[in-house]
PDB file of C-alpha atoms in Angstrom:
ATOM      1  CA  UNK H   1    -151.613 -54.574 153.901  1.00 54.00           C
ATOM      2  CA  UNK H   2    -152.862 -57.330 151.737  1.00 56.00           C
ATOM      3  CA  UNK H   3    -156.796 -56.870 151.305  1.00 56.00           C
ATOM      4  CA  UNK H   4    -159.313 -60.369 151.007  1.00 55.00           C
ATOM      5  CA  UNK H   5    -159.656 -61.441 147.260  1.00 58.00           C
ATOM      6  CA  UNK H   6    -163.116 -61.340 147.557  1.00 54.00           C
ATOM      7  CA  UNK H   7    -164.425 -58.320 149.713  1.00 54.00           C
ATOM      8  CA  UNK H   8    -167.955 -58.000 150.825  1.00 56.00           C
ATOM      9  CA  UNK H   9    -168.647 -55.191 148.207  1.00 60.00           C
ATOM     10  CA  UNK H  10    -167.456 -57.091 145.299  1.00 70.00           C
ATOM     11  CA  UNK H  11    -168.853 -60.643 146.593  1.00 63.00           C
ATOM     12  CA  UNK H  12    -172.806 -58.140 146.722  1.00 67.00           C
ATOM     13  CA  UNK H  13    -172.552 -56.868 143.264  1.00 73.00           C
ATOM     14  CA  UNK H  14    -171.905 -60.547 142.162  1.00 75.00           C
ATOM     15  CA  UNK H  15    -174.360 -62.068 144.048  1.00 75.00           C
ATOM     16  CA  UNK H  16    -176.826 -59.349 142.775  1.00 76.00           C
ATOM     17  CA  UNK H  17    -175.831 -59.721 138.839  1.00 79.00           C
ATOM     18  CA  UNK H  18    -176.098 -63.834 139.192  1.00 77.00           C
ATOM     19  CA  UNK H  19    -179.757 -62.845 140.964  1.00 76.00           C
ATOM     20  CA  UNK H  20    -180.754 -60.419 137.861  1.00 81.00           C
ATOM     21  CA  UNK H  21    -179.420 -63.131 135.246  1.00 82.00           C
ATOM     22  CA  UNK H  22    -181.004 -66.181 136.962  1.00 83.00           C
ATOM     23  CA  UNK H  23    -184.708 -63.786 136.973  1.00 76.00           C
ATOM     24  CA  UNK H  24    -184.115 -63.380 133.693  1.00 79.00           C
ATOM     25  CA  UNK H  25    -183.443 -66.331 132.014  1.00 74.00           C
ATOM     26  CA  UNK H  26    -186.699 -67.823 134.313  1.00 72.00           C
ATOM     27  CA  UNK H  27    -189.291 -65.025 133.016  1.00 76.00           C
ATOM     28  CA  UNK H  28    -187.486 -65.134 129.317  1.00 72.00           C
ATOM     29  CA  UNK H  29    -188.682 -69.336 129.754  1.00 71.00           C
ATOM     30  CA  UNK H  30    -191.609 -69.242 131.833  1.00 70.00           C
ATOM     31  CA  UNK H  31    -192.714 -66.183 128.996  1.00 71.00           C
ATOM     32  CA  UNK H  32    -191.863 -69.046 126.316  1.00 72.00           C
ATOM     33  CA  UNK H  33    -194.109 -71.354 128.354  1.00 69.00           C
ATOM     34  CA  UNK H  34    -196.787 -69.599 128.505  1.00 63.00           C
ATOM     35  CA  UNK H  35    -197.030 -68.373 124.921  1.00 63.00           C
ATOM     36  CA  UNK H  36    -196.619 -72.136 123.557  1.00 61.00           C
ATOM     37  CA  UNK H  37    -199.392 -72.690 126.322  1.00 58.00           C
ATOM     38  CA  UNK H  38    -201.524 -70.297 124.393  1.00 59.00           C
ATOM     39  CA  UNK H  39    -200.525 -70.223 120.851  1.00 58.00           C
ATOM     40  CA  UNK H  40    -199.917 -74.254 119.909  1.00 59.00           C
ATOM     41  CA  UNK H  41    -203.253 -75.794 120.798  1.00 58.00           C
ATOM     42  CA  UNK H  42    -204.782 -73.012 118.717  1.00 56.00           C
ATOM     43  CA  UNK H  43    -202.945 -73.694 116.048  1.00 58.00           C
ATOM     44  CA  UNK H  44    -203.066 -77.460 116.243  1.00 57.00           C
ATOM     45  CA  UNK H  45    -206.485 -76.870 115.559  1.00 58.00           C
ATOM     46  CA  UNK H  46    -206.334 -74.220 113.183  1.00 56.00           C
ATOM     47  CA  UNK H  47    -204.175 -76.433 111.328  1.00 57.00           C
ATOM     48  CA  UNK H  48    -206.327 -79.296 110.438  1.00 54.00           C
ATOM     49  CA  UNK H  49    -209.615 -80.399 109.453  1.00 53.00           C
ATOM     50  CA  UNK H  50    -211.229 -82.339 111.865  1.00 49.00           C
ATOM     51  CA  UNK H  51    -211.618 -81.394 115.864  1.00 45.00           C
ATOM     52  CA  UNK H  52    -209.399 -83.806 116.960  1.00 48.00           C
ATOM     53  CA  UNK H  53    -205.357 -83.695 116.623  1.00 50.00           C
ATOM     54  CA  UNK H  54    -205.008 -86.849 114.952  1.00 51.00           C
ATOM     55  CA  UNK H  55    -207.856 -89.310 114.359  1.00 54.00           C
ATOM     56  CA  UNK H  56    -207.121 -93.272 115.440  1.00 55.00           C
ATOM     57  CA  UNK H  57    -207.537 -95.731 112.473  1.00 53.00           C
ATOM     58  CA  UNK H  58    -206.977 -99.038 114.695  1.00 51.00           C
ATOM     59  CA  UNK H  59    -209.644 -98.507 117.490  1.00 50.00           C
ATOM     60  CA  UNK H  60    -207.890-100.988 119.926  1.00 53.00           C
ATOM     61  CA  UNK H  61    -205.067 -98.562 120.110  1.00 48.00           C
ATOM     62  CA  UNK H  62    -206.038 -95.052 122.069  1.00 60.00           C
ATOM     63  CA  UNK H  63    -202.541 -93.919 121.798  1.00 78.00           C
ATOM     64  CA  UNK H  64    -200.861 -91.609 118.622  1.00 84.00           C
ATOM     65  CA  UNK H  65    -197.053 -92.488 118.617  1.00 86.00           C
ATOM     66  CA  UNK H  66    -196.246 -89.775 115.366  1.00 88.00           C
ATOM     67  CA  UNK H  67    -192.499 -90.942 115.555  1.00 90.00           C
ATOM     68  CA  UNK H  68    -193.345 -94.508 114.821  1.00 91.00           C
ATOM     69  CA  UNK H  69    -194.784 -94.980 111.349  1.00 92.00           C
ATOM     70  CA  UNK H  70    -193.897 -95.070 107.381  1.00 93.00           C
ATOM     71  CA  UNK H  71    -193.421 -92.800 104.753  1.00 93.00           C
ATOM     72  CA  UNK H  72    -196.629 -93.243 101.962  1.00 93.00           C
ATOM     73  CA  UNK H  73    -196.690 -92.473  98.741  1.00 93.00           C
ATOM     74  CA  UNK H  74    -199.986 -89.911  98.270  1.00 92.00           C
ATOM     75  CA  UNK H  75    -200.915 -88.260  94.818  1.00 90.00           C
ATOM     76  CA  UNK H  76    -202.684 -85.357  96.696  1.00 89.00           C
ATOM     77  CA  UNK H  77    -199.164 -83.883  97.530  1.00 89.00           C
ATOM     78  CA  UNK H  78    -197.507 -81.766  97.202  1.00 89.00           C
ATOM     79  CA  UNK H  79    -199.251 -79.137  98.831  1.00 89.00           C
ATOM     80  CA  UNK H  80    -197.619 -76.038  97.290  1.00 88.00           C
ATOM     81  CA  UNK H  81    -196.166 -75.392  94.365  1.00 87.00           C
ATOM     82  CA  UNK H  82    -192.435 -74.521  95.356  1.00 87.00           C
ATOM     83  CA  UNK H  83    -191.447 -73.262  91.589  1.00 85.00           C
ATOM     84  CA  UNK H  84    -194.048 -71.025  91.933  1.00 87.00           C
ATOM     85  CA  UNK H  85    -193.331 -69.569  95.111  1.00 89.00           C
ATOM     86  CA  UNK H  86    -190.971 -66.513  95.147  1.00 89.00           C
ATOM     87  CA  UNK H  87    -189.693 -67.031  98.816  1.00 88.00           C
ATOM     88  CA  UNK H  88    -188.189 -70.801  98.363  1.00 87.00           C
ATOM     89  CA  UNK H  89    -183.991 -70.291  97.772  1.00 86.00           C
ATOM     90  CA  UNK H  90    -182.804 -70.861  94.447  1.00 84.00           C
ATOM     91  CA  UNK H  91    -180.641 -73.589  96.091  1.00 83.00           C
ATOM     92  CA  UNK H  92    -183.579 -75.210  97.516  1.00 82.00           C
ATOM     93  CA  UNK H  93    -186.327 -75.491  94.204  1.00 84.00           C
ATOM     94  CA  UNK H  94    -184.914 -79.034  93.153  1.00 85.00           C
ATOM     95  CA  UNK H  95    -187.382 -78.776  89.393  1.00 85.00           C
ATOM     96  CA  UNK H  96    -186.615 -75.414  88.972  1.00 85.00           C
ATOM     97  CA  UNK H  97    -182.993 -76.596  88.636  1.00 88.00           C
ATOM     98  CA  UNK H  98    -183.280 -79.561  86.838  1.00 88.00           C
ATOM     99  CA  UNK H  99    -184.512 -82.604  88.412  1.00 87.00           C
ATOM    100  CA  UNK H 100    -186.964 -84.433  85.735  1.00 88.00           C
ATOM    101  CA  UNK H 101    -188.844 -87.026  88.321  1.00 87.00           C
ATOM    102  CA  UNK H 102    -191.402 -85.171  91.063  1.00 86.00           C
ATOM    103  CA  UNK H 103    -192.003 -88.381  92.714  1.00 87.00           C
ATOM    104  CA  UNK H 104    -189.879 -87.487  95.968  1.00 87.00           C
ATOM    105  CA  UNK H 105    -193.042 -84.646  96.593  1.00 89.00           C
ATOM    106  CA  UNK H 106    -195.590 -87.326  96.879  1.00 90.00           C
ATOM    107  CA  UNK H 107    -194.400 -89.168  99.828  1.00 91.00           C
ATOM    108  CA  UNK H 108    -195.663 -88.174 103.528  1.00 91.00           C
ATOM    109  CA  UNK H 109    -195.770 -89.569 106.899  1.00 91.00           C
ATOM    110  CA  UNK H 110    -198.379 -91.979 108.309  1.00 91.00           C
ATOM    111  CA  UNK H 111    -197.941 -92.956 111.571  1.00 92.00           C
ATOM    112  CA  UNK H 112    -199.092 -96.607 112.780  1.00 88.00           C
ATOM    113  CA  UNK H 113    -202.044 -96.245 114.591  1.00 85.00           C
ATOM    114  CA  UNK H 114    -202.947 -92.857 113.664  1.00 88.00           C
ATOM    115  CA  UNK H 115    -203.732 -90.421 110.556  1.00 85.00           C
ATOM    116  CA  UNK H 116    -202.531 -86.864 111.042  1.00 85.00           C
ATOM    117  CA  UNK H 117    -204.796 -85.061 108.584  1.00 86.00           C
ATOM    118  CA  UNK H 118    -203.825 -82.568 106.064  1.00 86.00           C
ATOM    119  CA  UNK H 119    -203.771 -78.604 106.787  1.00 88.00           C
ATOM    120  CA  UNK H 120    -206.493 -76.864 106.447  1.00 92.00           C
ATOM    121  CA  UNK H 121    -204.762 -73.658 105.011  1.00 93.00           C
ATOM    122  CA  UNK H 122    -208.144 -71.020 105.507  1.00 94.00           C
ATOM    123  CA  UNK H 123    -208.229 -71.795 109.112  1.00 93.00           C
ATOM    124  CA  UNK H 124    -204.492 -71.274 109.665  1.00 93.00           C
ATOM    125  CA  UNK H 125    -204.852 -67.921 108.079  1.00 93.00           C
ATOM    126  CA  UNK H 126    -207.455 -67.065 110.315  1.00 93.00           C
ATOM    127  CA  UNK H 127    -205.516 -68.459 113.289  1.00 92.00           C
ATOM    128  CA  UNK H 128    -202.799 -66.255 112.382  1.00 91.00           C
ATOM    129  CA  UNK H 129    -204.356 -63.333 111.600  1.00 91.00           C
ATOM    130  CA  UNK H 130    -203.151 -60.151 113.526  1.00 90.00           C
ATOM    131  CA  UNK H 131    -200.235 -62.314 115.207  1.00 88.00           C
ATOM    132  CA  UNK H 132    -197.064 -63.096 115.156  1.00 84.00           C
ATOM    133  CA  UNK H 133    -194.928 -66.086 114.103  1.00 84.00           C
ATOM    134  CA  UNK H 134    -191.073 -66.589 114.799  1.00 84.00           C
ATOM    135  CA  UNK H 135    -188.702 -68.590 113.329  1.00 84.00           C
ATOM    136  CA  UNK H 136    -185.157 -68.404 115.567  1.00 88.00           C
ATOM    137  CA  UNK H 137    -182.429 -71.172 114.050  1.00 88.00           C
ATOM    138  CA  UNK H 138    -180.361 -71.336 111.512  1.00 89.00           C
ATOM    139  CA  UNK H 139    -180.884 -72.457 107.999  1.00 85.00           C
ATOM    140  CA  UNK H 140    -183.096 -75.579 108.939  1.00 87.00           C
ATOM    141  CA  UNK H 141    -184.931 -72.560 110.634  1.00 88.00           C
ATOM    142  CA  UNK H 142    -185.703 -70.624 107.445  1.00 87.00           C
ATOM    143  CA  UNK H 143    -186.517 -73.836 105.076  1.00 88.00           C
ATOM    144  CA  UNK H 144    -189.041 -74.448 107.479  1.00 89.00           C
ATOM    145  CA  UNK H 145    -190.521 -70.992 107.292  1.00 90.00           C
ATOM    146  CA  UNK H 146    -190.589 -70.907 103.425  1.00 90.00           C
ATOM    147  CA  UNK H 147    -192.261 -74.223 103.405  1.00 91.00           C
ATOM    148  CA  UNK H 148    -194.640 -72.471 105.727  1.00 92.00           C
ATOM    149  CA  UNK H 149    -194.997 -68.889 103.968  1.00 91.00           C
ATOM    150  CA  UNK H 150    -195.402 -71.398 100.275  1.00 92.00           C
ATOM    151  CA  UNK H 151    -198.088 -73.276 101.915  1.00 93.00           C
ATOM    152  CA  UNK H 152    -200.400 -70.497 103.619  1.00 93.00           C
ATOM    153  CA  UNK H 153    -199.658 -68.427 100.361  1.00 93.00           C
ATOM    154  CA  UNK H 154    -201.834 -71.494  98.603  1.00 93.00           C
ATOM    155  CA  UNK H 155    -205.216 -69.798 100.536  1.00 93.00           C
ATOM    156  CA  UNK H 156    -204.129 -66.138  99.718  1.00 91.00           C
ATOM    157  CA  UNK H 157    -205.972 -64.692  96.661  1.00 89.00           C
ATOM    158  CA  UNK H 158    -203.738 -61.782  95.814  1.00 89.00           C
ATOM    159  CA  UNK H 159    -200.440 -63.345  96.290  1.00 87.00           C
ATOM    160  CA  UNK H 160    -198.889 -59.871  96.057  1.00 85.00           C
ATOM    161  CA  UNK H 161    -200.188 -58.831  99.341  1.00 84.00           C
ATOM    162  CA  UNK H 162    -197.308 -61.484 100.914  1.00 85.00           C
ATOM    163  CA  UNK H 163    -193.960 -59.870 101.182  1.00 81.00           C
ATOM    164  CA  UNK H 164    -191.091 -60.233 103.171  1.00 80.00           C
ATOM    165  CA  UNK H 165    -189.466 -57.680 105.527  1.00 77.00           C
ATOM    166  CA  UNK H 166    -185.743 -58.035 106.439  1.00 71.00           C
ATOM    167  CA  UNK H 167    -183.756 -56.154 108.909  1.00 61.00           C
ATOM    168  CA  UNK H 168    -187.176 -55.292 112.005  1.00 53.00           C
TER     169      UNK H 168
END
């Protein structure tokens, strides 16, 4: 005798892994949620000057639009050093290998109606301190957390105490 392709014992145990998978995937993202809910205005903060996230220069406009703007030319950049940073990729340090002009490290974004203002490195420390930060990607991923690791290491005073740990 022929038996159902799908019998109520088999049809349960799927049901009950597509349950378990579904629950996890919502408290893996609602735990995602909630920690950007906690962690990003703090650092927004931490990471600039003033109060405020970004600071209106045209007072008829109330709205900041970062993704419409120009790129400036500004002789306070760059912020770090990157030939003097020991966790930028060989690949990556453009003077260390060569390149003569440093004018591409002097440009930044302005948006229109807005000024984001520069980080303010002591307070991101002190944001950070005792936590966690993690990069998941790929190599886009890791520039961005050598840029990040150069630019905090600007407020450390014993730049030996910053080290990198592979493999936990």
């Amino acid at each position: 005798m022929l038996q159902p392709r799908f019998s109520r014992k088999t049809w349960g145990s799927r049901m009950f892994r597509a349950l378990i998978t579904i629950g996890s995937l919502f408290s893996f993202f609602l735990a995602i949620g909630c920690g950007y809910v906690y962690v990003l205005p703090n650092l927004t903060l931490a990471f600039h000057n003033n109060e405020s996230r970004f600071s209106n220069t045209n007072s008829s406009t109330s709205v900041c639009d970062v993704f419409d703007g120009n790129w400036v030319l500004d002789d306070s950049y760059p912020l770090y050093n990157a030939s003097e940073c020991p966790f930028v990729e060989q690949g990556f340090n453009c003077l260390a290998n060569g390149r003569m002009d440093d004018d591409y490290l002097k440009w930044r974004w302005r948006p229109k109606n807005c000024d984001i203002p520069k980080v303010n490195v002591q307070r991101a420390l002190e944001a950070l301190r005792n936590k966690r930060v993690v990069f998941v990607g790929d190599s886009m991923s890791r520039t961005q957390w050598e840029s990040l690791i150069c630019l905090l290491m600007t407020g450390v005073e014993d730049k030996g105490s910053v080290y990198e740990v592979n493999g936990t």
